mmCIF file of C-alpha atoms in Angstrom:
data_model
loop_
_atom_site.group_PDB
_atom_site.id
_atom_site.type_symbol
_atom_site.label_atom_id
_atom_site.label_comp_id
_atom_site.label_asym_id
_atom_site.label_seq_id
_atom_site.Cartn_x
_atom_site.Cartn_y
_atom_site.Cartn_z
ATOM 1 C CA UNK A 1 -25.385 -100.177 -41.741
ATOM 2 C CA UNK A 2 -26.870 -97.076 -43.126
ATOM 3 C CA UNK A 3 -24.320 -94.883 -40.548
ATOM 4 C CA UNK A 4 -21.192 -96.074 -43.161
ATOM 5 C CA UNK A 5 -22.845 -94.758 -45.748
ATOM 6 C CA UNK A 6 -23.805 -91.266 -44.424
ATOM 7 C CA UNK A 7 -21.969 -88.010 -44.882
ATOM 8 C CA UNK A 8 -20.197 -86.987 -41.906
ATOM 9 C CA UNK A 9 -21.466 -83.177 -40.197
ATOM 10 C CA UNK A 10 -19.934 -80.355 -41.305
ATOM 11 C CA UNK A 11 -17.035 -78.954 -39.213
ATOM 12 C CA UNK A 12 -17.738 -75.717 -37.048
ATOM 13 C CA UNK A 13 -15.533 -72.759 -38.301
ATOM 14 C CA UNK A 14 -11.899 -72.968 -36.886
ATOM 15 C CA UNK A 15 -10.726 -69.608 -34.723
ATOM 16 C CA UNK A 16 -7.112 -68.632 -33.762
ATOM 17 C CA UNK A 17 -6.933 -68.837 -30.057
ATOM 18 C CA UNK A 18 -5.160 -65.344 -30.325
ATOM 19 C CA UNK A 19 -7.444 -63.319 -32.970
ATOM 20 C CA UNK A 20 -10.269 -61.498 -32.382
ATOM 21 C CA UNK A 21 -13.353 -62.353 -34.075
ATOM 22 C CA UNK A 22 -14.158 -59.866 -37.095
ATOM 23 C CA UNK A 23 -16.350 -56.966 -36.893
ATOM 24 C CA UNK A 24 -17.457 -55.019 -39.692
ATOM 25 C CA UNK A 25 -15.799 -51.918 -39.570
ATOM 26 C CA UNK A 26 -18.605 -49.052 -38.950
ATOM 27 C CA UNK A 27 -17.900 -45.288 -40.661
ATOM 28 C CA UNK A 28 -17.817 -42.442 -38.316
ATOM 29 C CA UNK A 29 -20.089 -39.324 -38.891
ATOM 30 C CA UNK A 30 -18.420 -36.866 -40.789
ATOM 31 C CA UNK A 31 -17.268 -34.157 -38.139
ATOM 32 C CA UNK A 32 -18.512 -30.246 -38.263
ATOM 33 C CA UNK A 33 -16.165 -28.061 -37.469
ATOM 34 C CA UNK A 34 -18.191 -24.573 -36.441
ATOM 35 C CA UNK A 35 -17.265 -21.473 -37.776
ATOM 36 C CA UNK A 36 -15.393 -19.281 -36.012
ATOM 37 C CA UNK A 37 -17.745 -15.976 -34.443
ATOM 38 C CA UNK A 38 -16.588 -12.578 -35.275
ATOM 39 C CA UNK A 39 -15.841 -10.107 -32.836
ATOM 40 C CA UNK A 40 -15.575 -6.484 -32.921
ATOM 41 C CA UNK A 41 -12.111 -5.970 -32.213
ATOM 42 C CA UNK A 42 -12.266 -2.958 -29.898
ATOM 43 C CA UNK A 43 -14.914 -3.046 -27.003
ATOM 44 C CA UNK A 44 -17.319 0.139 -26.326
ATOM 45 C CA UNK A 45 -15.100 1.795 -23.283
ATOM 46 C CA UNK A 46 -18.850 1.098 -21.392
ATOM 47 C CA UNK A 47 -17.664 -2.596 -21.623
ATOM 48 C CA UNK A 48 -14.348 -2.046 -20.694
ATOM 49 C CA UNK A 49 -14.624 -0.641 -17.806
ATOM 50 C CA UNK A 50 -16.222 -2.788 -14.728
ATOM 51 C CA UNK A 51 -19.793 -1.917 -13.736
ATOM 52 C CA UNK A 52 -20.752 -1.456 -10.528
ATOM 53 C CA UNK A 53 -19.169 0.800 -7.336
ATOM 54 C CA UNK A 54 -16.220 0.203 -8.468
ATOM 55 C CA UNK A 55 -16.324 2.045 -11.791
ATOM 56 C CA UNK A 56 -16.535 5.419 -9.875
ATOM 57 C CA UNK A 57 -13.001 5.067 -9.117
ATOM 58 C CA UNK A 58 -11.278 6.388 -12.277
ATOM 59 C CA UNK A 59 -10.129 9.283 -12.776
ATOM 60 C CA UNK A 60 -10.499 10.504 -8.914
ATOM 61 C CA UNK A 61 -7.866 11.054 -6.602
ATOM 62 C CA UNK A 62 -7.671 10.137 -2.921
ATOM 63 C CA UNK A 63 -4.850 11.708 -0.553
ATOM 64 C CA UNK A 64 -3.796 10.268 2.448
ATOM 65 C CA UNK A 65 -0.984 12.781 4.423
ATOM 66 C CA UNK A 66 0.074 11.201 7.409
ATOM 67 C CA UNK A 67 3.066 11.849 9.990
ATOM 68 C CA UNK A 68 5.330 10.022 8.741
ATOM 69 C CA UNK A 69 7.778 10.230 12.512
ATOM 70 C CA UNK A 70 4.900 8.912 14.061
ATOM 71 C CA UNK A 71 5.055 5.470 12.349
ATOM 72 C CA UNK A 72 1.590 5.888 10.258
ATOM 73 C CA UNK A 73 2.864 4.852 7.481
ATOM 74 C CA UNK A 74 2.424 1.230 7.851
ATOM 75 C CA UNK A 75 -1.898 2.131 8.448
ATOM 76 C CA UNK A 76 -1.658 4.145 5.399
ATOM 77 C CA UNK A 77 -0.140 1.573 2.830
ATOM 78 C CA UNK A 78 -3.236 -0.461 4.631
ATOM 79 C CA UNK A 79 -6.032 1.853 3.841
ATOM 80 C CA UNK A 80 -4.328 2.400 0.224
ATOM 81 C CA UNK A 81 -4.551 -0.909 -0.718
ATOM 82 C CA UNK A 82 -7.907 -1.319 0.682
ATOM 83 C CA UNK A 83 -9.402 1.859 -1.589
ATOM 84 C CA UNK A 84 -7.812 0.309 -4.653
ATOM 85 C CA UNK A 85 -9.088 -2.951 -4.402
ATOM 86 C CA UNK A 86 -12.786 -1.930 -3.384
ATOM 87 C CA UNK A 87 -12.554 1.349 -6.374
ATOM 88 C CA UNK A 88 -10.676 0.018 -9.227
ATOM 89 C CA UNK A 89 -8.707 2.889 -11.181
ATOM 90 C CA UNK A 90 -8.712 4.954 -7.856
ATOM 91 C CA UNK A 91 -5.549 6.935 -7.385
ATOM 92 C CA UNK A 92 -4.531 6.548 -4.079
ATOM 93 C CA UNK A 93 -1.319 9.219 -2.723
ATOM 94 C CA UNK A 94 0.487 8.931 0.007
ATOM 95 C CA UNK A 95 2.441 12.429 1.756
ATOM 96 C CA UNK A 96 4.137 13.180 4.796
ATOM 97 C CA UNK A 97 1.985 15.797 6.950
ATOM 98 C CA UNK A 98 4.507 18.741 8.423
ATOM 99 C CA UNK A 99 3.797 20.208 11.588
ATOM 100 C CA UNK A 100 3.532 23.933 12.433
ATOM 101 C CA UNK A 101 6.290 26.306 11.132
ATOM 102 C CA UNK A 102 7.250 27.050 14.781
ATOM 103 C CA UNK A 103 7.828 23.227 15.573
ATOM 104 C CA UNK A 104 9.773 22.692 12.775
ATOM 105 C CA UNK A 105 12.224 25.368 13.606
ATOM 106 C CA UNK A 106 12.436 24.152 17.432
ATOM 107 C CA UNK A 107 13.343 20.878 16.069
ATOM 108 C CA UNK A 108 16.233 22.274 14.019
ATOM 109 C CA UNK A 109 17.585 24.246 16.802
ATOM 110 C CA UNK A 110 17.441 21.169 18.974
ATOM 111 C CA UNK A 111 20.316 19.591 17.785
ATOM 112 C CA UNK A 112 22.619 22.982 17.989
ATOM 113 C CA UNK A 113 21.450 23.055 21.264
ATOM 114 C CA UNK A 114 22.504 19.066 22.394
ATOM 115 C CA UNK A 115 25.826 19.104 20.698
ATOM 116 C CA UNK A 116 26.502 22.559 22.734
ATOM 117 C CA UNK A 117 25.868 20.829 26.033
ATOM 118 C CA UNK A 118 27.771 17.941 25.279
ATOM 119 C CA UNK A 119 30.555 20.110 24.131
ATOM 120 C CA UNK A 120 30.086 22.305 27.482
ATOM 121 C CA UNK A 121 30.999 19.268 29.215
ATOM 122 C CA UNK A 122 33.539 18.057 27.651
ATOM 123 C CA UNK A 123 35.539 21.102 27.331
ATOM 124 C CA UNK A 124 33.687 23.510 29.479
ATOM 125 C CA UNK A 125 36.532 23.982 32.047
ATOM 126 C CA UNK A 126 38.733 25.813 28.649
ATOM 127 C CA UNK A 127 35.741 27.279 27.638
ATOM 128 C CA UNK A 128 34.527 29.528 30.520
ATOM 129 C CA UNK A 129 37.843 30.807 30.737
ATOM 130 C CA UNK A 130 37.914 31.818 27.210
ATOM 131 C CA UNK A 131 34.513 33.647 27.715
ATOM 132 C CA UNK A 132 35.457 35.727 30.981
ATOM 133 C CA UNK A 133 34.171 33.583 33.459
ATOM 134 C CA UNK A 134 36.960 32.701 35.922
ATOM 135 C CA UNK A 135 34.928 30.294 37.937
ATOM 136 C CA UNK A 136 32.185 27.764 36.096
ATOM 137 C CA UNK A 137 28.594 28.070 37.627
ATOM 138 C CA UNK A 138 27.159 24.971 39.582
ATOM 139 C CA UNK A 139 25.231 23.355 37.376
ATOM 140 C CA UNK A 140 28.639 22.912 35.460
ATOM 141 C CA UNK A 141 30.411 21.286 38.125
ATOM 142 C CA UNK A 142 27.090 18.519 38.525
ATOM 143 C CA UNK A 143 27.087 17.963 35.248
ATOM 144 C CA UNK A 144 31.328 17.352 35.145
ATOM 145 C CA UNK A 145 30.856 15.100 38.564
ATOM 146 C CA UNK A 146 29.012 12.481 35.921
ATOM 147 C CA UNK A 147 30.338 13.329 33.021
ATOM 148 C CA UNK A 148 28.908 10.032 30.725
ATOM 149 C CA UNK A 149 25.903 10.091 32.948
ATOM 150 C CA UNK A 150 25.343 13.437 31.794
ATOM 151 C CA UNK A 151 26.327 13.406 27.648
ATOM 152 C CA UNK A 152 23.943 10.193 27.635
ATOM 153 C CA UNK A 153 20.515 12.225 29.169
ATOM 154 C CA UNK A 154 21.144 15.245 27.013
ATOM 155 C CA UNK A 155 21.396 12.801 24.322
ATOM 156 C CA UNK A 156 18.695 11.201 25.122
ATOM 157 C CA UNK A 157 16.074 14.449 25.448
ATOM 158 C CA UNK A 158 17.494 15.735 23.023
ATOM 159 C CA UNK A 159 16.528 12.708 20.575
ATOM 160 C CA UNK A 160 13.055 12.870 22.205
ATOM 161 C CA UNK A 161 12.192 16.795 22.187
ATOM 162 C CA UNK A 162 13.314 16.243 18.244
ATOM 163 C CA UNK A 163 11.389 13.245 17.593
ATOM 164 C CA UNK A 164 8.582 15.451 19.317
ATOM 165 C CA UNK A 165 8.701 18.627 17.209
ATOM 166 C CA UNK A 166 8.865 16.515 14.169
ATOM 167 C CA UNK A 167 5.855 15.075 14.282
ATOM 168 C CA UNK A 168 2.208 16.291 13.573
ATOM 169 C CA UNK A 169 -0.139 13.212 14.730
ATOM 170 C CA UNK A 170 -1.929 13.977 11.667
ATOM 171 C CA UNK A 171 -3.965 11.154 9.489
ATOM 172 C CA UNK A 172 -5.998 13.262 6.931
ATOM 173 C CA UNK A 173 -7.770 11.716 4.221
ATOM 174 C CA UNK A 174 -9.054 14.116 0.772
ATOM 175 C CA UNK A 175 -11.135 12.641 -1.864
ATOM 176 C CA UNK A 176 -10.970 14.956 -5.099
ATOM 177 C CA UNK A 177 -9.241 18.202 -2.263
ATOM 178 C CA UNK A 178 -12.020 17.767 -0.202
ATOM 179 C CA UNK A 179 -11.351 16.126 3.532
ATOM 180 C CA UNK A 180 -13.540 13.545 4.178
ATOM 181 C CA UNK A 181 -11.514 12.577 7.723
ATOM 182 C CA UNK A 182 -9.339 13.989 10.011
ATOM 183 C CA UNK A 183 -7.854 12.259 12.871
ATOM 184 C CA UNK A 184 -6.455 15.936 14.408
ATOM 185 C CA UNK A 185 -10.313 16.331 14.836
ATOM 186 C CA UNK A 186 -11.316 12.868 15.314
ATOM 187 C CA UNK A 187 -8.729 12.112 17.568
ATOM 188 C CA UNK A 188 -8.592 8.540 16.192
ATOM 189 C CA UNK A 189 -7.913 6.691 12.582
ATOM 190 C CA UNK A 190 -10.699 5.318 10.788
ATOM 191 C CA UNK A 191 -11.998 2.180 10.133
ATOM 192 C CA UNK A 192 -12.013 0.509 6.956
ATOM 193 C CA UNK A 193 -15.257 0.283 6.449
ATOM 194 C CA UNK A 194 -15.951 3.705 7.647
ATOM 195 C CA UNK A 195 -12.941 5.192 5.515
ATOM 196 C CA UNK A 196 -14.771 3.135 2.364
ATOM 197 C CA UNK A 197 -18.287 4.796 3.108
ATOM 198 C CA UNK A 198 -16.833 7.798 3.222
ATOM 199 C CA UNK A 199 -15.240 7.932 0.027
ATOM 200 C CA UNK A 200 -17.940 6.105 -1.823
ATOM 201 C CA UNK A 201 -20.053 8.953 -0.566
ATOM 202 C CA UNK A 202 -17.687 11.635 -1.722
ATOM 203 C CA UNK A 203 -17.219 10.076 -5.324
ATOM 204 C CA UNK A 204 -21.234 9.547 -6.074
ATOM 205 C CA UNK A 205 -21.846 13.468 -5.537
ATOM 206 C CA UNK A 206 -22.991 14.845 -8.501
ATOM 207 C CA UNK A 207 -21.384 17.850 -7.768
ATOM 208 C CA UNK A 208 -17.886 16.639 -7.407
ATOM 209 C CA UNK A 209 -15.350 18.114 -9.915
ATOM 210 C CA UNK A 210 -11.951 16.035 -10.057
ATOM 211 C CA UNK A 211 -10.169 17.629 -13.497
ATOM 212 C CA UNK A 212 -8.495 20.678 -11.704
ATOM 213 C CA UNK A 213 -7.543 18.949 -8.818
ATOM 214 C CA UNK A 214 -5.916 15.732 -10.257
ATOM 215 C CA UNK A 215 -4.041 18.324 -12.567
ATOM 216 C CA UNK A 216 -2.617 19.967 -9.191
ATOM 217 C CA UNK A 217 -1.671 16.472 -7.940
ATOM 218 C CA UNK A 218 0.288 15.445 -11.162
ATOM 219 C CA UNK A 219 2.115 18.298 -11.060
ATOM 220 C CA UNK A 220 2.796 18.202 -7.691
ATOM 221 C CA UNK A 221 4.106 14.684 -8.284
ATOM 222 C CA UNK A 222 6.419 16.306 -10.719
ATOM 223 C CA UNK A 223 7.677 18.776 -8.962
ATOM 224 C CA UNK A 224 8.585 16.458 -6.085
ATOM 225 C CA UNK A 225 10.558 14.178 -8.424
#
């Protein structure tokens, strides 16, 4: 009896199947921005510049004349590239190497001489004549019996006595106008690491001077272009 007369329990809290329960909403800490850090504007040219080996590469000059007939040049671009990258601010130049005087006037009488021959066979049987001689010497008359066979080996020599007197076999290296390697006494190239030694060697002398010289080289440069 005493059940009908009771209050019946309270009812739990109801809840949308699809919303969240609440949470209090918590602040977030302010945020601090730092201040910005101010910087000289222009570095000391000590900091600029990158300590180290390296930094004994500017302002010195490092020339490389190779023959350039003999098909160096492909070993020089190498070693240039290698000197810039191990002394930044290096100036690396490349030249062609000349032989001798006396070769280089061979090799410009060379081609007179091969178009003459060629020309002797051709046309050598009008040409005798026209120079008093009634009958053509011997070697004329083997060189007419194969006529192609003969323009294509004077040709040939001829291209290869050129080629010869053209080139030097030269691969000198100067650091600052002062040789540091020579392959015409060497009788090889350098290495790369030997080439490297060398001209870190050459550019931590005390002694070394580099104003006059890389003065010479600009103008040179100039006066080529």
């Amino acid at each position: 009896m005493d059940s009908l007369f009771t209050p019946p329990p309270p009812k739990p809290p109801s809840h949308r199947p699809n919303q969240p329960p609440h949470i209090p909403h918590q602040q977030r800490p302010p945020v601090v921005v730092p201040g910005t850090l101010d910087f000289p504007s222009q570095l000391s040219p000590l900091l600029q510049k990158p300590s180290g080996l390296g930094a004994v590469g500017y302002g010195n000059t490092v020339e490389i004349n190779f023959c350039v007939s003999c098909s160096f040049k492909g070993t020089a671009v190498t070693m240039k590239k290698m000197l810039e990258t191990a002394f930044p601010g290096l100036d690396v130049v490349l030249a062609n190497y000349p032989p001798p005087a006396p070769k280089r006037l061979l090799a410009k009488v060379v081609p007179v001489a091969q178009m003459g021959v060629i020309g002797m066979i051709v046309a050598g049987d009008r040409i005798f004549p026209m120079i008093g001689i009634a009958h053509p010497p011997a070697w004329f008359n083997s060189l007419r019996a194969n006529r192609f066979g003969s323009m294509a080996s004077t040709w040939l020599i001829g291209n290869f006595l050129q080629s010869y007197l053209q080139s030097s076999g030269a691969f000198e290296v100067l650091c600052n106008g002062q040789l540091v390697f020579s392959k015409l006494k060497e009788g090889r190239f350098p290495g790369e690491i030997e080439l490297r030694d060398l001209i870190s060697k050459t550019l931590t002398k005390p002694s070394i001077v580099t104003g006059s010289y890389r003065s010479s080289i600009i103008s040179r440069k100039e006066i080529s272009t």
